[in-house]
Coordinates of C-alpha atoms in Angstrom, one line a residue:
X1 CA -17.3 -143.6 -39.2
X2 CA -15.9 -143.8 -35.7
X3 CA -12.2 -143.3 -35.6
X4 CA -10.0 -146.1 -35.0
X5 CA -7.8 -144.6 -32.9
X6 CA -10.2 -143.9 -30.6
X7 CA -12.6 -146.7 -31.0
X8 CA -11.4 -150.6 -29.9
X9 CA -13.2 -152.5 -32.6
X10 CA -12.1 -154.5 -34.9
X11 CA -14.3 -156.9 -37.0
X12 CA -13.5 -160.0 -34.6
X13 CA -13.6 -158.1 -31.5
X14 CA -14.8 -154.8 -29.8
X15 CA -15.2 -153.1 -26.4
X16 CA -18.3 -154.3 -24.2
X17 CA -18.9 -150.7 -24.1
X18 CA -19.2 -150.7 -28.2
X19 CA -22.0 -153.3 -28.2
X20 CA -24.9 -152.3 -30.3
X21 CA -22.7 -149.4 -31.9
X22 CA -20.2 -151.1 -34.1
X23 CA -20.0 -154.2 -35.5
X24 CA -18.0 -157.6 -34.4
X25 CA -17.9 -161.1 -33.7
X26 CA -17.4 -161.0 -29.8
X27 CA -17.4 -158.3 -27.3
X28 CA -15.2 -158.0 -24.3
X29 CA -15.0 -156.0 -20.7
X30 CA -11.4 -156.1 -21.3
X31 CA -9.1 -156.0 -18.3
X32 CA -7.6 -152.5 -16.4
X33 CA -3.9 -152.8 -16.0
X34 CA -1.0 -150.5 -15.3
X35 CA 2.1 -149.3 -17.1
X36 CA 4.6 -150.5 -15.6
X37 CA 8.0 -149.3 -17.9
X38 CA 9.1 -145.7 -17.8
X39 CA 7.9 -145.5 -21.7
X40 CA 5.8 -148.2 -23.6
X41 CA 5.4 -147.7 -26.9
X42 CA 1.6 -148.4 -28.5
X43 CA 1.8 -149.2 -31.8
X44 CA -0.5 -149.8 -34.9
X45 CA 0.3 -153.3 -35.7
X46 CA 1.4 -155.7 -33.2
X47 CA 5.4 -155.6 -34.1
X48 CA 8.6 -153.8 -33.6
X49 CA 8.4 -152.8 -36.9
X50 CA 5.1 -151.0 -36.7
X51 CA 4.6 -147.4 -37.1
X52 CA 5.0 -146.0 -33.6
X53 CA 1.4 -144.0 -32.9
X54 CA 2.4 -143.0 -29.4
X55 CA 3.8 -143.8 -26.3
X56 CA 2.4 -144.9 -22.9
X57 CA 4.2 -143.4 -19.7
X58 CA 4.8 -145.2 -16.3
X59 CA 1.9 -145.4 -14.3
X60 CA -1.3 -144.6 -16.8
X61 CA -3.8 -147.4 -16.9
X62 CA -4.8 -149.1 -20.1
X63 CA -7.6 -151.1 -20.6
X64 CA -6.7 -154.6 -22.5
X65 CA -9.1 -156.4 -25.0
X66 CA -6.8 -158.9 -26.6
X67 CA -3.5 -160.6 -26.2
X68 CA -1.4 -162.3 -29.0
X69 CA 1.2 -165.2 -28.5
X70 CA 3.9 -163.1 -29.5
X71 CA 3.6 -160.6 -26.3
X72 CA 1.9 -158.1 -27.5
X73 CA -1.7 -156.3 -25.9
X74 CA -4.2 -154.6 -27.6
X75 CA -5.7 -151.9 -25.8
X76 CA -6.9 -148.4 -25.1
X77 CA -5.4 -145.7 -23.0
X78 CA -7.2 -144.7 -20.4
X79 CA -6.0 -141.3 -20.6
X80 CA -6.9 -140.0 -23.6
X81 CA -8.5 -143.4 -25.5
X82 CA -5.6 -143.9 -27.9
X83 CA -6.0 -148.0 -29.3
X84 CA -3.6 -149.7 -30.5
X85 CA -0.9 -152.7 -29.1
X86 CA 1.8 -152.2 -26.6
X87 CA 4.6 -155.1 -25.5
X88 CA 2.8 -156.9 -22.8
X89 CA 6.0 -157.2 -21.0
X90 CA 5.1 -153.7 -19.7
X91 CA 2.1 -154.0 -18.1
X92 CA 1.0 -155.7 -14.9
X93 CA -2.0 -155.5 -13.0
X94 CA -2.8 -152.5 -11.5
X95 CA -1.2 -151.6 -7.5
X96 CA -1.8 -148.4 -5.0
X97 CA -3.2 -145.3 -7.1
X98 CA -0.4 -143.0 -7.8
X99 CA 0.5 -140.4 -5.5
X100 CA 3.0 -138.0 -7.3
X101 CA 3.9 -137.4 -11.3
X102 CA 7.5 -136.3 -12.2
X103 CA 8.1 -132.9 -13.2
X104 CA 11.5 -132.3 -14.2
X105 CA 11.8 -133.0 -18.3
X106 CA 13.1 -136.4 -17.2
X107 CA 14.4 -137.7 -14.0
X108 CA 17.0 -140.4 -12.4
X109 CA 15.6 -143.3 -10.1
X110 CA 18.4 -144.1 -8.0
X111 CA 18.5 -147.4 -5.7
X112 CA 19.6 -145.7 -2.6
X113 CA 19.7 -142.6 -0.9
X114 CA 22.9 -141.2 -2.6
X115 CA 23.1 -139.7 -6.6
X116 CA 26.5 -141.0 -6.4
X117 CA 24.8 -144.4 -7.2
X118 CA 24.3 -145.8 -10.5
X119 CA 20.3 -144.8 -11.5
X120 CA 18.0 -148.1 -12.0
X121 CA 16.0 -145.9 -14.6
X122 CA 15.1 -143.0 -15.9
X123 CA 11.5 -141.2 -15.6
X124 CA 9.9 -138.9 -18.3
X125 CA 7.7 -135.8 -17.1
X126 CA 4.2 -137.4 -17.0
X127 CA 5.1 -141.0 -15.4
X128 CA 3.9 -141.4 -12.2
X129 CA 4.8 -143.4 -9.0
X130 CA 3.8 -144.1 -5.7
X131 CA 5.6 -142.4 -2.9
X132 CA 6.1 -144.2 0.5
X133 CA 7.9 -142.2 2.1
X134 CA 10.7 -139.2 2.0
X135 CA 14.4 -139.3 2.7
X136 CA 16.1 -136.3 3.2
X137 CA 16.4 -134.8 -0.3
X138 CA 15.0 -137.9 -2.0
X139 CA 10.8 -138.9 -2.5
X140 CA 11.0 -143.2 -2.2
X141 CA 8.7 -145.1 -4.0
X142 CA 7.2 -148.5 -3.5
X143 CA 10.0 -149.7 -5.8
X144 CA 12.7 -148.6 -3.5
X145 CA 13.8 -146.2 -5.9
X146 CA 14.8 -142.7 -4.5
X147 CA 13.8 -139.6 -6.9
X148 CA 15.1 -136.5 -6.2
X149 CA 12.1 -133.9 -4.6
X150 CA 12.4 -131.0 -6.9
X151 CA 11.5 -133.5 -9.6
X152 CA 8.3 -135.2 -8.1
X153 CA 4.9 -133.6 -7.2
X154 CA 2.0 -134.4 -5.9
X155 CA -0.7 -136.4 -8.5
X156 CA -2.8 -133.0 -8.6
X157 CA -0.2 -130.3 -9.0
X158 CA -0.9 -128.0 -11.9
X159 CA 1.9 -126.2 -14.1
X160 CA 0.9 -122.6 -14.1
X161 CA 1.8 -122.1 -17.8
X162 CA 1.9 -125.2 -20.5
X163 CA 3.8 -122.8 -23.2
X164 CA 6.5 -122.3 -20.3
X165 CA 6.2 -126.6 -20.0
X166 CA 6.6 -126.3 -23.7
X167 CA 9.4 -124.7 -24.1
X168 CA 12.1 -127.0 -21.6
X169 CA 11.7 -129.2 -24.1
X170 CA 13.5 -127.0 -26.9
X171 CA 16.2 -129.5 -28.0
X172 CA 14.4 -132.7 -27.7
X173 CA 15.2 -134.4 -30.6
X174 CA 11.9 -134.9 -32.8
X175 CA 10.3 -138.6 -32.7
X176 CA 6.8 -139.3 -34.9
X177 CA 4.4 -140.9 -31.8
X178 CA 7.0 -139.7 -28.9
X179 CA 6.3 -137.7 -26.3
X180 CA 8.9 -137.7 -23.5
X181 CA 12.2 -135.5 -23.6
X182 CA 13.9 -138.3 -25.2
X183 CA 12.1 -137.8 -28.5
X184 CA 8.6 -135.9 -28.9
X185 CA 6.2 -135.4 -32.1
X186 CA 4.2 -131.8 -32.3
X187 CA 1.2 -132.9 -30.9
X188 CA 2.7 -134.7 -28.4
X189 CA 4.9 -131.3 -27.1
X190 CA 0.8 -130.1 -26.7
X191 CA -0.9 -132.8 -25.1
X192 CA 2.0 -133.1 -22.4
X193 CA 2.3 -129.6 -21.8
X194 CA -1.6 -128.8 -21.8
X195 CA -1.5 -132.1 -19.2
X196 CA 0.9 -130.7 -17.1
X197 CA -1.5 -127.8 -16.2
X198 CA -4.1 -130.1 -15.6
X199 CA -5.7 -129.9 -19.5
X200 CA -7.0 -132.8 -20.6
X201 CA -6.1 -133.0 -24.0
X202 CA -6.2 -135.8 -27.0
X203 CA -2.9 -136.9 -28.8
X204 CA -3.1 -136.4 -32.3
X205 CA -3.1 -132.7 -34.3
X206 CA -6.4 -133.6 -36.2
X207 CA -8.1 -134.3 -32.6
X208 CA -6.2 -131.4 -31.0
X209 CA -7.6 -129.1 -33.8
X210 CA -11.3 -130.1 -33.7
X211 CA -11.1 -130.2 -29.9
X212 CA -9.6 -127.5 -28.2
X213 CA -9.7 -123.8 -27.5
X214 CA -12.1 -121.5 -29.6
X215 CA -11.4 -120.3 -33.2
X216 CA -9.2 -117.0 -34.5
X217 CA -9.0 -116.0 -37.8
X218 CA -5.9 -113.7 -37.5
X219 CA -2.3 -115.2 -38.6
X220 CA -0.9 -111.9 -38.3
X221 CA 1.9 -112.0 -35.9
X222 CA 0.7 -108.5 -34.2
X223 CA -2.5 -110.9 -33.5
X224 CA -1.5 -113.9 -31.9
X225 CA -1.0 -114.2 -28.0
X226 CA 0.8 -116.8 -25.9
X227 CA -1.0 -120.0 -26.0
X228 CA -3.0 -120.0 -29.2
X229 CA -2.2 -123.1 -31.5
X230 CA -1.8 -122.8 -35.1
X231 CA -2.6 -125.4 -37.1
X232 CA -1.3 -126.9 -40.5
X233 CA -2.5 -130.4 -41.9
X234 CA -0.7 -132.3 -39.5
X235 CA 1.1 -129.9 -37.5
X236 CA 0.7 -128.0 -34.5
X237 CA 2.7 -125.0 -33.1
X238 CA 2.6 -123.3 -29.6
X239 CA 2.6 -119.7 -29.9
X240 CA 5.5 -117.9 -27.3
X241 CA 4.5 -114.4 -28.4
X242 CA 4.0 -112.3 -31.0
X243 CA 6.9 -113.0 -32.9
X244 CA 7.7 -116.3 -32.1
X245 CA 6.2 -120.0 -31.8
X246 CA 8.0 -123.0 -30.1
X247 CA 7.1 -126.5 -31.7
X248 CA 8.3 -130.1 -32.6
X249 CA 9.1 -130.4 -36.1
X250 CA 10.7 -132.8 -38.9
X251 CA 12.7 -129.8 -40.4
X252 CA 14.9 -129.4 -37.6
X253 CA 14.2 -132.7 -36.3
X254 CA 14.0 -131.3 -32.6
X255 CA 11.7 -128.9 -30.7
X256 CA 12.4 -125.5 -32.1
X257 CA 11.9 -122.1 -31.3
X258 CA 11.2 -120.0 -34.9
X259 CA 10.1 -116.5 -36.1
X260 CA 6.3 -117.2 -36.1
X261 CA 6.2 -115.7 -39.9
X262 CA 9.0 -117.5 -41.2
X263 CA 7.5 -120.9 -39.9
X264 CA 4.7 -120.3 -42.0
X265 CA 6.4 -119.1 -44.9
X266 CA 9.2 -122.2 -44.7
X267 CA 5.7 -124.2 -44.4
X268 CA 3.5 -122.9 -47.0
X269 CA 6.5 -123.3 -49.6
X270 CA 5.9 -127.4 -48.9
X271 CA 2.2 -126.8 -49.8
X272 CA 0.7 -126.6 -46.1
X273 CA -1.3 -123.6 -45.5
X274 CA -2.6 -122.9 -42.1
X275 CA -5.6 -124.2 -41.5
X276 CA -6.5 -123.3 -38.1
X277 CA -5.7 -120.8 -35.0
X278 CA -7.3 -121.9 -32.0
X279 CA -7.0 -119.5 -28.5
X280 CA -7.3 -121.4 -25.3
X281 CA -8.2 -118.6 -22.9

């Protein structure tokens, strides 16, 4: 069965792109439009109350197959083809392509050229923005806003390392379906991280599991080398070293660094073995 998450079909409506695959009263092209909010959340029912599956960040595109009266769109990410409904509010049609991505953990927008002013928002690594022009120490954007340089780069800049991405985020406090610096889940600490280097890489730990990187069959911590993932039913973990992993989790409720054998220990004793170690390089 194709996954919901990944598949926009429901029994009264699919994709155009679906037709002749699924099942469903009416197919649509759906329309393209842009995030427009530093974070939207996408949701699994179409209410604040819904269980939050993940979050959309400023600039991505989303394709839209259905609108409700009550403000709400119901769409997939172009990104990595998560479905589900976002607040309509935060979407527009699409303008200019992006030119830069932010950087920094998270960032100020401030409406002038001074960081004496009171910011206008506040921009998660991973949104992205159109720069106009530059100002001194500041990158403007077709909004007027003016983000500081060191935070912005260009649309195509790769992070060297994810796991050093990965770790700036220890602290974060731990959100299910979040992935900015102002609450992040475990699989969203690796998609944005793997992104940041340029990794394309799907949202949830099931998907990250069956998709990524190439299997290992050693947990000893002697064995593992920066960069591998190790799995738990889902759960992911960054490996730092050989000692050590980096990851978002419910016990601490934050992104933690932890002895590597401990975490597995503290794990196993809920009744979660490790059930995969995949290397990326």
């Amino acid at each position: 069965m194709d996954d919901p998450r990944l598949t926009p079909a429901r029994g009264d409506l699919a994709a155009k792109y679906l037709e002749g695959k699924v099942k469903a009263e009416r197919f649509v092209a759906g329309e393209t439009l842009e995030v427009t909010d530093a974070i939207v959340p996408l949701r699994e029912r179409p209410s604040t109350d819904a269980a939050l599956s993940t979050q959309a960040l400023k600039g991505e595109r989303v394709t839209v197959y259905d609108r409700n009266a009550e403000g709400w769109a119901w769409g997939q990410l172009d990104s990595d083809g998560y479905v589900g409904w976002l607040p309509d509010s935060g979407l527009a049609k699409p303008g200019a392509a992006p030119t830069h991505k932010i950087t920094a953990i998270r960032t100020f927008a401030f409406p002038g050229p001074s960081i004496k002013l009171p910011p206008v928002e506040t921009l998660p690594m991973g949104a992205m923005v159109v720069v106009t022009r530059e100002d001194g120490v500041f990158a403007v954007t077709r909004e007027g806003w003016y983000l500081p340089k060191p935070h912005v780069a260009v649309i195509d800049y790769r992070e060297p390392d994810f796991v050093t991405v990965a770790e700036r985020f220890v602290g974060t406090p731990y959100l299910w379906g979040g992935k900015s610096s102002f609450g992040i889940d475990c699989s969203g600490l690796v998609q944005i991280a793997l992104n940041a280097t340029g990794t394309p890489c799907l949202r949830d730990s099931d998907m990250q599991q069956d998709s990524l990187g190439r299997p290992l069959y050693a947990a000893e911590s002697g064995k593992l080398q920066r960069g591998d993932l190790i799995f738990w039913k889902g759960h992911v973990a960054i490996v730092r070293d050989a000692l050590t992993i980096v990851h978002a989790n419910a016990h601490h409720m934050a992104t933690a660094i932890e002895n590597t054998q401990e975490a597995i220990a503290r794990i196993n004793a809920t009744g979660l073995e490790v059930v995969a170690i995949k290397g990326l390089t």
